[in-house]
Amino acid sequence: MMQDMWNAPPGFRPTKSAPTSPEKPLGVSRTRFESFHAIHKVPVGDSPYVRAKNVQLVDKDPEKAVSLFWAAINAGDRVDSALKDMAIVMKQQNRAEEAIEAIKSLRHRCSDQAQESLDNILLDLYKRCGRLDDQIALLKHKLCLIQQGLAFNGKRTKTARSQGKKFQVSVGQEATRLLGNMGWALMQQNNYIEAEDAYRRALTIAPDNNKMCNLGICLMKQGRIGEAKETLRRVKPAVADGPRGVDSHLKAYERAQQMLKDLESEKMMTKEGDRVERSRLIDAFLGSSSIWQPQPCRDHLQATNTKSYHDDFVNENVDSNIVSNQNQMLFPRQKSVKQFAASGDSWNVDAPPFLFLQIGEGAN
């Protein structure tokens, strides 16, 4: 006993206590208790929030879990987590609109640290419901907070969680994520000009192949095929067995390439169709009867019968023998051009005199 005291560390004072038994291994019940909470990721205890989590994760009863989360919020038990979990369960039940109203009406009970997480849940719910205007407005609000230095509660980084893993996110990374989401929402509204601006702003912060592909799609939608091809040329080819994470751009790259092929094929077909249509119009125009075309010459002065060129019109004096006889006396038959030509120069032919005054005198 004394030898043990001398070998004890400085400051050691023996106490009067019952002799301790050797340490026993963990009991079976305790091991099961700890593994249960580790496997199901439920908190320890028996509070309203813990009961709600057990019903959600163990019993797999989402309807009952929602009512228990409501009870936890009303009881003030871990309100931040209860509201977020309740909104997520509602979204899984296709009750996104109810989840949006629940967050808007109850978020004032949550702490300042929970507001950013609630905004992210709202963005997901807005996207699920197709409320693009609300989604874009909230994205712009969060970007303004970043510009003002108020994001992440004034810190430069925050701890995020994805697929059960925690990682650090910087303010710049958050800005690119928000700009990418805003570009996607603007594309759904066919607002490709502002979507292009959002993607370009995101790419100035950090390169991203997925955003490059979407930028190429925006350019193609505006008819800027050359710029789109140049943008897609700078994108690294995606592989089917590559890592599926934030940098994965396989689907976006395939969609952009397919759209580019379709547009180029359509452009070629349009050019061919325009050429055929233009050729058809020209042929129709040249074959039209409304266009003057040269006709074979004919000697209209050669008389084939005794009719004069006046016979093409209606003879108003067909029943007036007197006038007809007078006309024959006043206008004796003139010699033809060929008769004049036989007697002399064919081009030196005098025109027959105009007997206007003789007509008047004959009428008297």
Short mmCIF file of C-alpha atoms in Angstrom, two decimals:
data_model
loop_
_atom_site.label_atom_id
_atom_site.label_comp_id
_atom_site.label_asym_id
_atom_site.label_seq_id
_atom_site.Cartn_x
_atom_site.Cartn_y
_atom_site.Cartn_z
CA MET A 1 0.00 0.00 0.00
CA MET A 2 2.75 2.44 0.97
CA GLN A 3 4.76 1.38 -2.04
CA ASP A 4 1.78 2.26 -4.25
CA MET A 5 1.56 5.69 -2.64
CA TRP A 6 5.21 6.43 -3.27
CA ASN A 7 4.79 5.46 -6.90
CA ALA A 8 1.67 7.60 -7.28
CA PRO A 9 1.83 10.83 -9.32
CA PRO A 10 2.32 14.15 -7.47
CA GLY A 11 -0.80 15.53 -5.84
CA PHE A 12 -2.41 12.13 -5.46
CA ARG A 13 -4.45 11.77 -2.27
CA PRO A 14 -5.95 8.40 -1.35
CA THR A 15 -9.61 8.38 -0.55
CA LYS A 16 -11.77 6.13 1.43
CA SER A 17 -13.91 4.23 -0.93
CA ALA A 18 -15.05 0.75 -1.61
CA PRO A 19 -12.71 -1.33 -3.63
CA THR A 20 -13.49 -1.03 -7.31
CA SER A 21 -14.16 -4.06 -9.36
CA PRO A 22 -12.35 -4.59 -12.66
CA GLU A 23 -13.91 -2.82 -15.61
CA LYS A 24 -16.60 -4.87 -17.24
CA PRO A 25 -17.22 -5.01 -20.95
CA LEU A 26 -20.13 -3.05 -22.33
CA GLY A 27 -23.44 -4.68 -21.73
CA VAL A 28 -25.49 -6.02 -24.56
CA SER A 29 -28.38 -3.63 -23.91
CA ARG A 30 -26.14 -0.56 -24.02
CA THR A 31 -24.51 -1.68 -27.25
CA ARG A 32 -27.88 -2.19 -28.87
CA PHE A 33 -29.09 1.17 -27.63
CA GLU A 34 -26.13 3.05 -29.11
CA SER A 35 -26.21 1.17 -32.42
CA PHE A 36 -29.94 1.83 -32.81
CA HIS A 37 -29.48 5.59 -32.65
CA ALA A 38 -26.39 5.46 -34.86
CA ILE A 39 -28.10 3.40 -37.54
CA HIS A 40 -31.37 5.30 -37.63
CA LYS A 41 -29.75 8.69 -36.93
CA VAL A 42 -32.31 9.64 -34.34
CA PRO A 43 -31.51 11.79 -31.31
CA VAL A 44 -31.50 10.44 -27.81
CA GLY A 45 -34.31 11.31 -25.40
CA ASP A 46 -38.07 11.40 -25.18
CA SER A 47 -38.94 14.98 -26.13
CA PRO A 48 -41.63 15.89 -28.70
CA TYR A 49 -38.99 16.41 -31.36
CA VAL A 50 -37.31 13.06 -30.62
CA ARG A 51 -40.65 11.27 -30.83
CA ALA A 52 -41.33 12.94 -34.17
CA LYS A 53 -37.94 11.84 -35.53
CA ASN A 54 -38.54 8.27 -34.39
CA VAL A 55 -41.88 8.18 -36.16
CA GLN A 56 -40.31 9.66 -39.30
CA LEU A 57 -37.17 7.50 -39.52
CA VAL A 58 -38.08 4.31 -37.67
CA ASP A 59 -41.82 3.90 -38.01
CA LYS A 60 -41.83 5.39 -41.51
CA ASP A 61 -45.14 7.17 -40.89
CA PRO A 62 -44.81 10.61 -42.52
CA GLU A 63 -48.39 11.70 -41.82
CA LYS A 64 -48.03 11.12 -38.10
CA ALA A 65 -44.52 12.60 -38.15
CA VAL A 66 -45.85 15.91 -39.53
CA SER A 67 -48.36 16.23 -36.69
CA LEU A 68 -45.65 15.45 -34.13
CA PHE A 69 -43.33 18.04 -35.65
CA TRP A 70 -46.17 20.57 -35.33
CA ALA A 71 -46.45 19.60 -31.66
CA ALA A 72 -42.70 20.05 -31.18
CA ILE A 73 -42.79 23.52 -32.74
CA ASN A 74 -45.71 24.57 -30.56
CA ALA A 75 -43.91 23.20 -27.52
CA GLY A 76 -40.76 25.15 -28.41
CA ASP A 77 -38.68 21.96 -28.63
CA ARG A 78 -35.83 22.40 -31.13
CA VAL A 79 -37.97 24.62 -33.35
CA ASP A 80 -35.26 25.16 -36.00
CA SER A 81 -34.83 21.45 -36.70
CA ALA A 82 -38.53 20.65 -36.28
CA LEU A 83 -39.62 23.19 -38.90
CA LYS A 84 -36.98 22.13 -41.44
CA ASP A 85 -37.73 18.42 -40.98
CA MET A 86 -41.47 18.99 -41.21
CA ALA A 87 -41.08 20.92 -44.49
CA ILE A 88 -38.93 18.15 -45.96
CA VAL A 89 -41.47 15.47 -45.01
CA MET A 90 -44.26 17.56 -46.55
CA LYS A 91 -42.28 17.86 -49.78
CA GLN A 92 -41.87 14.08 -49.87
CA GLN A 93 -45.66 13.81 -49.57
CA ASN A 94 -46.17 16.19 -52.52
CA ARG A 95 -47.41 18.87 -50.14
CA ALA A 96 -44.92 21.49 -51.26
CA GLU A 97 -47.40 24.37 -51.18
CA GLU A 98 -48.28 23.58 -47.55
CA ALA A 99 -44.59 23.40 -46.69
CA ILE A 100 -44.02 26.85 -48.20
CA GLU A 101 -46.81 28.37 -46.13
CA ALA A 102 -45.57 26.61 -42.99
CA ILE A 103 -42.07 28.05 -43.38
CA LYS A 104 -43.36 31.54 -44.11
CA SER A 105 -45.68 31.55 -41.10
CA LEU A 106 -43.34 29.91 -38.58
CA ARG A 107 -39.83 31.02 -39.53
CA HIS A 108 -40.04 33.99 -37.15
CA ARG A 109 -39.82 31.48 -34.30
CA CYS A 110 -36.48 30.20 -35.58
CA SER A 111 -33.04 31.57 -34.79
CA ASP A 112 -31.00 33.77 -37.13
CA GLN A 113 -28.65 30.88 -37.84
CA ALA A 114 -31.54 28.82 -39.25
CA GLN A 115 -32.80 31.44 -41.71
CA GLU A 116 -30.31 30.60 -44.44
CA SER A 117 -31.19 26.88 -44.30
CA LEU A 118 -34.87 27.75 -44.47
CA ASP A 119 -34.19 29.88 -47.56
CA ASN A 120 -32.49 26.93 -49.24
CA ILE A 121 -35.47 24.70 -48.47
CA LEU A 122 -37.80 27.39 -49.86
CA LEU A 123 -35.79 27.53 -53.08
CA ASP A 124 -36.21 23.79 -53.51
CA LEU A 125 -39.94 24.03 -52.78
CA TYR A 126 -40.39 26.92 -55.24
CA LYS A 127 -38.67 24.85 -57.92
CA ARG A 128 -40.90 21.86 -57.14
CA CYS A 129 -44.06 23.99 -57.44
CA GLY A 130 -42.90 25.82 -60.57
CA ARG A 131 -43.04 29.20 -58.82
CA LEU A 132 -40.21 30.66 -60.87
CA ASP A 133 -40.84 34.30 -60.00
CA ASP A 134 -40.61 33.57 -56.27
CA GLN A 135 -37.53 31.45 -56.83
CA ILE A 136 -35.74 34.17 -58.83
CA ALA A 137 -36.68 36.85 -56.28
CA LEU A 138 -35.28 34.80 -53.40
CA LEU A 139 -32.10 34.03 -55.34
CA LYS A 140 -31.54 37.73 -56.00
CA HIS A 141 -32.11 38.44 -52.29
CA LYS A 142 -29.50 35.89 -51.27
CA LEU A 143 -27.03 37.28 -53.80
CA CYS A 144 -27.57 40.76 -52.36
CA LEU A 145 -26.76 39.40 -48.89
CA ILE A 146 -23.49 38.01 -50.26
CA GLN A 147 -22.59 41.37 -51.83
CA GLN A 148 -23.34 43.12 -48.54
CA GLY A 149 -21.22 40.64 -46.58
CA LEU A 150 -24.20 39.38 -44.58
CA ALA A 151 -24.25 35.81 -45.86
CA PHE A 152 -23.11 32.95 -43.63
CA ASN A 153 -23.83 35.21 -40.65
CA GLY A 154 -20.84 37.35 -41.62
CA LYS A 155 -18.44 34.40 -41.97
CA ARG A 156 -16.43 33.50 -45.04
CA THR A 157 -17.29 29.80 -44.97
CA LYS A 158 -20.02 27.56 -43.68
CA THR A 159 -20.46 23.86 -43.05
CA ALA A 160 -22.78 22.16 -45.50
CA ARG A 161 -24.02 18.61 -45.71
CA SER A 162 -24.75 16.51 -48.76
CA GLN A 163 -25.59 12.80 -48.81
CA GLY A 164 -24.63 12.46 -45.17
CA LYS A 165 -21.21 14.10 -45.62
CA LYS A 166 -20.12 17.45 -44.23
CA PHE A 167 -17.92 19.84 -46.14
CA GLN A 168 -16.95 23.51 -46.12
CA VAL A 169 -18.45 25.97 -48.59
CA SER A 170 -16.96 29.39 -49.29
CA VAL A 171 -18.88 32.54 -50.12
CA GLY A 172 -17.63 32.41 -53.71
CA GLN A 173 -18.83 28.85 -54.13
CA GLU A 174 -22.22 29.80 -52.74
CA ALA A 175 -22.43 32.74 -55.16
CA THR A 176 -21.72 30.51 -58.17
CA ARG A 177 -24.34 28.02 -56.99
CA LEU A 178 -26.98 30.73 -56.64
CA LEU A 179 -26.11 32.27 -60.02
CA GLY A 180 -26.34 28.86 -61.67
CA ASN A 181 -29.76 28.25 -60.12
CA MET A 182 -30.93 31.67 -61.24
CA GLY A 183 -29.69 31.02 -64.78
CA TRP A 184 -31.65 27.76 -64.87
CA ALA A 185 -34.84 29.46 -63.60
CA LEU A 186 -34.50 32.23 -66.20
CA MET A 187 -34.07 29.63 -68.93
CA GLN A 188 -37.37 28.05 -67.87
CA GLN A 189 -38.96 31.45 -68.49
CA ASN A 190 -37.32 31.64 -71.95
CA ASN A 191 -35.39 34.67 -70.72
CA TYR A 192 -32.14 33.61 -72.35
CA ILE A 193 -30.53 37.06 -72.30
CA GLU A 194 -30.60 37.39 -68.50
CA ALA A 195 -29.80 33.69 -68.12
CA GLU A 196 -26.69 34.23 -70.23
CA ASP A 197 -25.67 37.09 -67.94
CA ALA A 198 -26.15 34.95 -64.83
CA TYR A 199 -24.03 32.12 -66.22
CA ARG A 200 -21.28 34.49 -67.35
CA ARG A 201 -21.16 36.06 -63.88
CA ALA A 202 -20.89 32.62 -62.32
CA LEU A 203 -18.08 31.60 -64.68
CA THR A 204 -16.08 34.73 -63.85
CA ILE A 205 -15.96 33.52 -60.24
CA ALA A 206 -15.01 29.91 -60.96
CA PRO A 207 -14.94 27.68 -64.07
CA ASP A 208 -17.68 25.08 -64.25
CA ASN A 209 -18.37 22.71 -67.14
CA ASN A 210 -22.07 22.35 -66.33
CA LYS A 211 -22.60 26.10 -66.45
CA MET A 212 -20.58 26.30 -69.68
CA CYS A 213 -22.95 23.81 -71.29
CA ASN A 214 -25.99 25.78 -70.17
CA LEU A 215 -24.39 28.98 -71.44
CA GLY A 216 -23.97 27.32 -74.82
CA ILE A 217 -27.66 26.40 -74.82
CA CYS A 218 -28.59 30.04 -74.04
CA LEU A 219 -26.51 31.21 -76.98
CA MET A 220 -28.10 28.67 -79.31
CA LYS A 221 -31.57 29.76 -78.21
CA GLN A 222 -30.60 33.30 -79.27
CA GLY A 223 -29.43 32.10 -82.68
CA ARG A 224 -25.74 32.71 -81.91
CA ILE A 225 -24.56 29.34 -83.19
CA GLY A 226 -20.94 30.34 -83.72
CA GLU A 227 -20.50 31.58 -80.14
CA ALA A 228 -22.25 28.47 -78.83
CA LYS A 229 -19.87 26.18 -80.73
CA GLU A 230 -16.87 28.08 -79.39
CA THR A 231 -18.24 27.86 -75.83
CA LEU A 232 -18.88 24.12 -76.06
CA ARG A 233 -15.43 23.60 -77.55
CA ARG A 234 -13.92 24.76 -74.27
CA VAL A 235 -15.95 22.24 -72.27
CA LYS A 236 -14.07 19.16 -71.19
CA PRO A 237 -15.71 16.01 -72.58
CA ALA A 238 -17.84 14.19 -70.06
CA VAL A 239 -17.58 10.46 -69.53
CA ALA A 240 -20.38 8.12 -68.56
CA ASP A 241 -18.44 6.51 -65.71
CA GLY A 242 -17.15 9.75 -64.27
CA PRO A 243 -17.90 10.97 -60.74
CA ARG A 244 -21.46 12.13 -60.30
CA GLY A 245 -21.06 15.30 -58.26
CA VAL A 246 -21.27 19.08 -58.56
CA ASP A 247 -18.83 19.02 -61.47
CA SER A 248 -20.68 16.33 -63.39
CA HIS A 249 -21.92 17.70 -66.70
CA LEU A 250 -22.65 14.57 -68.69
CA LYS A 251 -26.36 15.25 -69.26
CA ALA A 252 -25.89 18.96 -69.91
CA TYR A 253 -23.07 18.28 -72.39
CA GLU A 254 -25.07 15.64 -74.28
CA ARG A 255 -28.13 17.89 -74.40
CA ALA A 256 -26.11 20.84 -75.70
CA GLN A 257 -24.38 18.75 -78.37
CA GLN A 258 -27.66 17.25 -79.53
CA MET A 259 -29.27 20.67 -79.73
CA LEU A 260 -26.32 21.97 -81.75
CA LYS A 261 -26.61 19.08 -84.23
CA ASP A 262 -30.35 19.64 -84.59
CA LEU A 263 -29.91 23.35 -85.23
CA GLU A 264 -27.20 22.81 -87.83
CA SER A 265 -29.30 20.15 -89.56
CA GLU A 266 -32.34 22.42 -89.52
CA LYS A 267 -30.27 25.27 -90.90
CA MET A 268 -29.05 23.12 -93.78
CA MET A 269 -32.57 21.95 -94.54
CA THR A 270 -33.78 25.53 -94.44
CA LYS A 271 -31.11 26.62 -96.90
CA GLU A 272 -31.95 23.73 -99.23
CA GLY A 273 -35.66 24.50 -98.94
CA ASP A 274 -35.05 28.17 -99.66
CA ARG A 275 -32.99 27.27 -102.72
CA VAL A 276 -35.70 24.96 -104.07
CA GLU A 277 -38.43 27.51 -103.36
CA ARG A 278 -36.43 30.29 -105.00
CA SER A 279 -35.86 28.12 -108.07
CA ARG A 280 -39.56 27.27 -108.22
CA LEU A 281 -40.54 30.92 -108.00
CA ILE A 282 -38.12 31.87 -110.73
CA ASP A 283 -39.43 29.14 -113.02
CA ALA A 284 -43.00 30.15 -112.32
CA PHE A 285 -42.16 33.79 -112.94
CA LEU A 286 -40.45 33.11 -116.25
CA GLY A 287 -43.28 30.88 -117.40
CA SER A 288 -45.95 33.39 -116.53
CA SER A 289 -48.07 34.85 -119.40
CA SER A 290 -47.93 38.28 -117.76
CA ILE A 291 -44.31 38.69 -118.83
CA TRP A 292 -43.64 40.15 -122.24
CA GLN A 293 -42.17 37.60 -124.57
CA PRO A 294 -41.03 38.14 -128.20
CA GLN A 295 -43.55 36.90 -130.77
CA PRO A 296 -42.98 35.87 -134.39
CA CYS A 297 -43.26 38.74 -136.85
CA ARG A 298 -46.20 38.88 -139.23
CA ASP A 299 -47.02 41.31 -142.05
CA HIS A 300 -50.22 42.80 -140.81
CA LEU A 301 -50.24 45.14 -143.78
CA GLN A 302 -50.55 42.31 -146.29
CA ALA A 303 -54.20 42.03 -147.16
CA THR A 304 -55.47 38.50 -147.34
CA ASN A 305 -58.94 39.72 -148.21
CA THR A 306 -60.74 42.92 -148.98
CA LYS A 307 -61.24 43.85 -145.29
CA SER A 308 -59.43 46.85 -143.87
CA TYR A 309 -57.98 47.10 -140.38
CA HIS A 310 -61.23 48.81 -139.35
CA ASP A 311 -63.07 45.47 -139.69
CA ASP A 312 -61.70 44.41 -136.26
CA PHE A 313 -64.10 46.83 -134.63
CA VAL A 314 -67.88 46.99 -134.64
CA ASN A 315 -69.27 48.54 -137.85
CA GLU A 316 -71.71 51.12 -136.63
CA ASN A 317 -72.89 51.94 -140.23
CA VAL A 318 -73.81 48.44 -141.26
CA ASP A 319 -77.46 49.45 -141.96
CA SER A 320 -76.71 52.89 -143.46
CA ASN A 321 -76.28 52.39 -147.21
CA ILE A 322 -76.28 56.11 -147.84
CA VAL A 323 -73.43 56.85 -145.49
CA SER A 324 -71.54 53.84 -146.73
CA ASN A 325 -71.89 55.00 -150.36
CA GLN A 326 -70.84 58.52 -149.43
CA ASN A 327 -67.79 57.11 -147.63
CA GLN A 328 -66.88 55.18 -150.72
CA MET A 329 -67.13 58.40 -152.75
CA LEU A 330 -65.21 60.47 -150.25
CA PHE A 331 -62.56 57.80 -149.47
CA PRO A 332 -61.62 56.06 -152.67
CA ARG A 333 -59.65 52.84 -152.24
CA GLN A 334 -56.00 53.71 -151.73
CA LYS A 335 -53.12 51.92 -153.16
CA SER A 336 -51.34 49.49 -150.88
CA VAL A 337 -47.80 49.90 -149.72
CA LYS A 338 -46.63 47.22 -152.11
CA GLN A 339 -48.14 49.09 -155.03
CA PHE A 340 -46.24 52.21 -154.08
CA ALA A 341 -43.10 50.20 -153.59
CA ALA A 342 -43.33 48.77 -157.08
CA SER A 343 -43.35 52.18 -158.64
CA GLY A 344 -40.41 53.66 -156.81
CA ASP A 345 -38.51 53.86 -153.54
CA SER A 346 -40.25 51.71 -150.93
CA TRP A 347 -39.32 54.13 -148.14
CA ASN A 348 -40.32 57.28 -150.00
CA VAL A 349 -44.08 56.84 -149.88
CA ASP A 350 -46.42 59.79 -149.45
CA ALA A 351 -49.19 59.36 -146.96
CA PRO A 352 -52.71 59.72 -148.36
CA PRO A 353 -54.22 63.17 -147.68
CA PHE A 354 -56.54 63.68 -144.74
CA LEU A 355 -59.87 64.92 -146.13
CA PHE A 356 -61.58 66.31 -143.08
CA LEU A 357 -62.96 69.35 -144.86
CA GLN A 358 -64.23 67.24 -147.79
CA ILE A 359 -66.23 65.14 -145.35
CA GLY A 360 -67.96 68.25 -144.11
CA GLU A 361 -68.66 69.47 -147.61
CA GLY A 362 -69.98 66.08 -148.71
CA ALA A 363 -72.37 66.05 -145.81
CA ASN A 364 -73.83 69.30 -147.02
#
